[in-house]
Structure formats: C-alpha cells, structure tokens
Tab-separated table of C-alpha atoms in Angstrom:
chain	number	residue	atom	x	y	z
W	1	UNK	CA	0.000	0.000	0.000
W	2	UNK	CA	1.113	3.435	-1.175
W	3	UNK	CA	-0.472	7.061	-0.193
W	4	UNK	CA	-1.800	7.067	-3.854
W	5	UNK	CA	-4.149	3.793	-1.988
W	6	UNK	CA	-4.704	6.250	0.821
W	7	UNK	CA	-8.384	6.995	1.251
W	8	UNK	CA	-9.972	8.749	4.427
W	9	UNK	CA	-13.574	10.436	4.927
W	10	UNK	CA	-13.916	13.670	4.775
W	11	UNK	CA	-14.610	13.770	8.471
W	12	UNK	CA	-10.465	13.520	8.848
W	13	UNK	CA	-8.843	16.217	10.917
W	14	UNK	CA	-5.035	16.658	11.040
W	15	UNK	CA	-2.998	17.041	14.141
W	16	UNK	CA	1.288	16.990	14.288
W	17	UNK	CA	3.906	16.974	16.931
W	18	UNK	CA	7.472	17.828	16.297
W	19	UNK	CA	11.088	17.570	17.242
W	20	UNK	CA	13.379	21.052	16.363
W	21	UNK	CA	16.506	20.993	16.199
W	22	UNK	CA	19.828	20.041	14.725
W	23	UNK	CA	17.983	16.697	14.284
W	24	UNK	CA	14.413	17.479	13.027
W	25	UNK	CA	10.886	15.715	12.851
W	26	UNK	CA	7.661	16.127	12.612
W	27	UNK	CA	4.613	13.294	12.889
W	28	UNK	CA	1.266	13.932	11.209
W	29	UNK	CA	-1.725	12.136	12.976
W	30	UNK	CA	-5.012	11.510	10.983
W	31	UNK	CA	-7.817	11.382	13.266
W	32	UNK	CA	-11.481	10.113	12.482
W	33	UNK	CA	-14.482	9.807	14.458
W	34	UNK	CA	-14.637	6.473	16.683
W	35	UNK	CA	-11.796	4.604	14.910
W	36	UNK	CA	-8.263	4.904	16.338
W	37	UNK	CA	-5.342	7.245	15.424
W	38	UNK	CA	-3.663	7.138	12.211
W	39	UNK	CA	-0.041	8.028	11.817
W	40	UNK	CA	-0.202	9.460	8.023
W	41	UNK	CA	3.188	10.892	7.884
W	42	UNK	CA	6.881	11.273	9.330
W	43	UNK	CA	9.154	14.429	7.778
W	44	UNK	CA	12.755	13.625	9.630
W	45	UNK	CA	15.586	15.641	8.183
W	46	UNK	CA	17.800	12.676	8.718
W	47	UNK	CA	17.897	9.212	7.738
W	48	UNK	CA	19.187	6.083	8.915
W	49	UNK	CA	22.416	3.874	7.146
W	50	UNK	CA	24.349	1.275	7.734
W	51	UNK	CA	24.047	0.175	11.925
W	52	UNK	CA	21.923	2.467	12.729
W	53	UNK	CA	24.000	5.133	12.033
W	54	UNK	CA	22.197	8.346	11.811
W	55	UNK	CA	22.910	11.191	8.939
W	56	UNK	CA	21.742	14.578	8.030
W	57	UNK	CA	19.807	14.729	5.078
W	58	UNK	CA	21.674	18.057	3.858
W	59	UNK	CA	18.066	20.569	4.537
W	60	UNK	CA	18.593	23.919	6.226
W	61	UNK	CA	15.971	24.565	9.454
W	62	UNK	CA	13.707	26.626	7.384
W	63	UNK	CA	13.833	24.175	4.610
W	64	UNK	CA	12.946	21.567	7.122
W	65	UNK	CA	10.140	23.611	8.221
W	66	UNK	CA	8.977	24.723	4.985
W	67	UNK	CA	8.552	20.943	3.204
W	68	UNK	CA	6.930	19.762	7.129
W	69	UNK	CA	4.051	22.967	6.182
W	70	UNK	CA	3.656	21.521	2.544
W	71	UNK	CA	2.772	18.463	4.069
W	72	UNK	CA	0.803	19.208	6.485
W	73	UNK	CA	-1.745	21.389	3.847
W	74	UNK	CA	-1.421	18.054	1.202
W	75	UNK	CA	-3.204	16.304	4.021
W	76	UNK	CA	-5.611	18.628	5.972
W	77	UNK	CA	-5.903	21.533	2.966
W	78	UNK	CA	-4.209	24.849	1.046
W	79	UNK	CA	-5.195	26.984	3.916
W	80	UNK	CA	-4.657	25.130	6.855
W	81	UNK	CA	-2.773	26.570	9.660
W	82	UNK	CA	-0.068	24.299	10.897
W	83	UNK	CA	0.451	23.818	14.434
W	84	UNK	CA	2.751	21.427	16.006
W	85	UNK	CA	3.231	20.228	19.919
W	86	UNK	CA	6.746	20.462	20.865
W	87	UNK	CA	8.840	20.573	23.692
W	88	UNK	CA	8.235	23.164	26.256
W	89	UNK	CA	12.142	24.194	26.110
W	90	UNK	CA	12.391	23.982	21.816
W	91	UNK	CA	13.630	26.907	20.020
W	92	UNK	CA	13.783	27.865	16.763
W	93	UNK	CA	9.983	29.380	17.109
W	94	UNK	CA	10.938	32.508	15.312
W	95	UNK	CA	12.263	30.506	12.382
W	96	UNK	CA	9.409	28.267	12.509
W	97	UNK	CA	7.141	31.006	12.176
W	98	UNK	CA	8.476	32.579	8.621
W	99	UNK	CA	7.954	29.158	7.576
W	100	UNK	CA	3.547	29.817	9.056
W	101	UNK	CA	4.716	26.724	11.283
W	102	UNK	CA	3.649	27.591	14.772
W	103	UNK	CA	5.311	25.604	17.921
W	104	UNK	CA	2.645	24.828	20.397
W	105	UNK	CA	4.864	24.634	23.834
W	106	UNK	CA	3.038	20.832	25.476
W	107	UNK	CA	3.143	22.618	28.727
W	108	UNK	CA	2.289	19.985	31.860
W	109	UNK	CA	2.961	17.130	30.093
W	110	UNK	CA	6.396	16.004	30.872
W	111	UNK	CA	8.694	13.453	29.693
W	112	UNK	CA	7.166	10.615	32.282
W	113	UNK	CA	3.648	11.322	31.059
W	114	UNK	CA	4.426	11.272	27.573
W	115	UNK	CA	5.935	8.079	27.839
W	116	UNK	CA	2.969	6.719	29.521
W	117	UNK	CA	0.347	7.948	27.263
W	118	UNK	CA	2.030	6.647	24.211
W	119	UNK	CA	2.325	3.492	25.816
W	120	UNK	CA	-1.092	3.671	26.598
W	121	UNK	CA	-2.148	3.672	23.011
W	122	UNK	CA	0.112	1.217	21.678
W	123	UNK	CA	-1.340	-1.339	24.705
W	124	UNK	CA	-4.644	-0.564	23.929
W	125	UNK	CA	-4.605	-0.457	19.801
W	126	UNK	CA	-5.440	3.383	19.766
W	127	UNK	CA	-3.110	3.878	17.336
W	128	UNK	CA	-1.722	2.553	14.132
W	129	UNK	CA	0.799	3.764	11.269
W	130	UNK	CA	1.008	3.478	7.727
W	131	UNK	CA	3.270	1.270	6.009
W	132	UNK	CA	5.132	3.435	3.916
W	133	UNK	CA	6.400	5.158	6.905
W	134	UNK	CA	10.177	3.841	7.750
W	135	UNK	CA	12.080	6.227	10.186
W	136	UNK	CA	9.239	6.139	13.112
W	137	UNK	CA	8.534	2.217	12.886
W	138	UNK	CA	12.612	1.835	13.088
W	139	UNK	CA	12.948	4.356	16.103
W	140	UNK	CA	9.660	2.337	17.825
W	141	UNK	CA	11.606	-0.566	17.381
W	142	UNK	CA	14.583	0.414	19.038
W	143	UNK	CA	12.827	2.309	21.805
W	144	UNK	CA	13.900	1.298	25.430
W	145	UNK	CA	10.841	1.700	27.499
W	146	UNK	CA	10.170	1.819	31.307
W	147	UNK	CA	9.339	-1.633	33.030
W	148	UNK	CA	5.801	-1.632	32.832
W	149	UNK	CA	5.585	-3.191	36.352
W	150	UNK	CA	6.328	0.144	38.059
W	151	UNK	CA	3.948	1.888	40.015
W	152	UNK	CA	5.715	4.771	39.313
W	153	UNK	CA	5.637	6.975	35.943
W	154	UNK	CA	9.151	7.031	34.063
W	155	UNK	CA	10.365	8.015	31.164
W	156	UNK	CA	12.005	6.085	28.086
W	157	UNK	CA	16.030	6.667	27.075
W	158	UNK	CA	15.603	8.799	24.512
W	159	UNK	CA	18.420	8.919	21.977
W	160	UNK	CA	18.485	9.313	18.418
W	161	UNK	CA	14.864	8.708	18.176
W	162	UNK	CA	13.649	12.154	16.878
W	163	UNK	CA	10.518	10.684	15.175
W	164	UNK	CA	9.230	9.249	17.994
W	165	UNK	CA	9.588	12.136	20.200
W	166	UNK	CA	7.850	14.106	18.183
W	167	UNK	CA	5.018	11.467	18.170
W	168	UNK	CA	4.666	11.370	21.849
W	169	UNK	CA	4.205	15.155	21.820
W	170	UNK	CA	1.038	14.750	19.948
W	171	UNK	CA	0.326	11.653	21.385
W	172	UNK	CA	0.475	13.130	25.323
W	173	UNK	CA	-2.474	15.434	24.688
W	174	UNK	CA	-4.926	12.743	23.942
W	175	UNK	CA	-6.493	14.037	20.012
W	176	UNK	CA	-10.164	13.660	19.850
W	177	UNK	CA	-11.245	13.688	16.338
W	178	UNK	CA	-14.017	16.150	15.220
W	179	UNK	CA	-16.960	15.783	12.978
W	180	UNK	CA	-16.562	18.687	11.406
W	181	UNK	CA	-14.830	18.409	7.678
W	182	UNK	CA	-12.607	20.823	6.253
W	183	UNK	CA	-14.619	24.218	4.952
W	184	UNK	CA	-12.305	24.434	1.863
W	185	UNK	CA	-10.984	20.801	1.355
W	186	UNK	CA	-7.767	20.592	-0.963
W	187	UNK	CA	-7.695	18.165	-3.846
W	188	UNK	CA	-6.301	15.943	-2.184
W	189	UNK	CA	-9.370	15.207	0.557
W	190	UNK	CA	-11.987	15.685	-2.600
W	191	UNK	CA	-9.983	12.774	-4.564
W	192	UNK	CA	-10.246	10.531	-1.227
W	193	UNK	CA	-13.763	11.096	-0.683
W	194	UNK	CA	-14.365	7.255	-1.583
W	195	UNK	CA	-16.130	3.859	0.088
W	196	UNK	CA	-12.075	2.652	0.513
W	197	UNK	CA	-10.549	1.229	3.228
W	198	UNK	CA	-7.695	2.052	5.189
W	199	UNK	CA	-5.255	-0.187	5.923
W	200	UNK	CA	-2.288	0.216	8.312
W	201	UNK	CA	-0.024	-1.247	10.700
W	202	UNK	CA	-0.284	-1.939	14.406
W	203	UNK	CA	2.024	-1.894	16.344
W	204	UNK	CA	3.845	-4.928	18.261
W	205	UNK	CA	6.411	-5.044	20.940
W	206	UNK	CA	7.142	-6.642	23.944
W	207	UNK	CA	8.273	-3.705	25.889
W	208	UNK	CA	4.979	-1.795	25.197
W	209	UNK	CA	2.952	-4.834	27.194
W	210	UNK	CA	1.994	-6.695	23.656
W	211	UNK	CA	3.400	-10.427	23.136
C-alpha cells in the first residue's frame, strides 16, 4: 500500500507533533471519528544507514520547516494553519514562524507522562501507522521503554529517536477527532472522498505490554 491507496472520509482532521533541532521531525496524525489514530506521515531531516547510524539529510531549518508545512496542507488543505506540539524548552519558534509553522509549547505534560500515554495507546490499539512510513517504525523498534511493572511513571532513554519524540508530543495530549470536515478541502481530501478502506499497521512489541 502506497499514499496514492490512501483513502480517508472527509470527516479527517489533522494534528502533528514535532522535534526542532539540529535533528528534526515532525509526525502527522489523521484522526477520524470512533476509529483509532492514524499516523499518516513522518518528515525527519535525517535518515538512517548502515548500523543504525544516523545522517543529516543536507536541509537547512527553514527548509525543514517549509517541506513539514507543505505536508501538512497536502493532508488537511491549502489553507490550513499548521500547528505542532513540541517541547516546552524547543527553540527555533521565530524561524518556525516565517515558515507559518507555529510551535505549540506541550506545557504539563512532561517526559514521564508522555511516555505513559504513548504506551497507553500502543497497549490498547489506539493507534496505528502506515506502512510506507520507515524512520518512526525503526525508532519504535529500538525504543527502550520503562518496566511496565512500576507503580511509578518514568520516562524512556531517549536517543536518536527524533521521530518518535515528536510522536509522543502529539500523542500526550490525547487528540479527539471532530466531525466537522474541512470548509475548503484541498484536492487531495476531494480525490479521497471514496467507500475505501484504510489499511495500516499496528504496532507490536514486547516492551509496550503486547506479546
């Protein structure tokens, strides 16, 4: 399955997290009434080679931010306003705002909790992602997650796992989808506006509490 096989209801609103910084990422959720959470999209401006080796992919900040906006309106429309839940301590928010990409500080919702509600939805099949997505499904992979026996909240060792940051960011404030479609829909909704199913790809690992 391809994006070009992509087909969602109009009913589909668009919500993104991000990491900023020398490393970059952003994650763009698709969320439809009473189904779970979609993960339609992952803009890194690195890539991963040989052992896991992490390397730049050669884009500028702004350039970064510019291509995660583009995305963002293929998906949710021309005129959308991109917002993005970051980090409470990110910078770059002045550059990210030529680019009309606004940082939304995640305020109250620290690394522990973040950790907890993403594990949350991974437990409990709340959320899936699509299968042309590489960079977010290697990251979950490699994630090293809190014993789930703890009574206590923790967070995960984070490392070079950019993607996945930036998903929990979104994640942590628990999207609701909306019934309410776009006002101007792009060409892209209008084309997916179709009886087609979505298909995607759960996730499964044992350190999330799934054998």
């Amino acid at each position: 399955m391809t994006r070009d096989h992509l087909r969602l209801p109009p009913s589909t609103t668009f919500q993104m997290g991000a990491y900023v910084g020398r490393f970059s990422s952003a994650v763009i959720i698709a969320l439809i009434p009473d189904h779970p959470v979609f993960i339609v999209e992952e803009l890194p401006n690195y890539h991963y080679v040989g052992d896991g080796e992490i390397e730049l992919a050669g884009m500028t900040t702004v350039e970064w931010g510019e291509s995660v906006v583009r995305m963002f309106r293929f998906y949710a429309g021309k005129d959308a306003r991109c917002h993005a839940w970051v980090d409470p301590d990110t910078e770059f928010g002045k550059e990210m705002k030529r680019c009309k990409l606004r940082l939304r500080k995640n305020l109250n919702h620290g690394p522990e909790l973040r950790t907890e509600v993403l594990r949350e939805y991974f437990h409990d099949n709340k959320i899936f992602y699509m299968p042309w997505l590489k960079t977010l499904p290697y990251e979950i992979q490699r994630a090293q997650w809190p014993a789930e026996e703890s009574a206590a909240f923790h967070e995960r060792l984070t490392g070079s796992d950019y993607s996945l940051s930036a998903l929990e960011q979104v994640i942590s404030r628990r999207p609701l989808a909306t019934a309410i479609a776009p006002s101007t829909p792009s060409d892209f909704i209008a084309r997916l506006r179709s009886d087609r199913g979505i298909t995607a790809n759960a996730v499964s690992d044992p350190h999330l509490g799934r054998l």
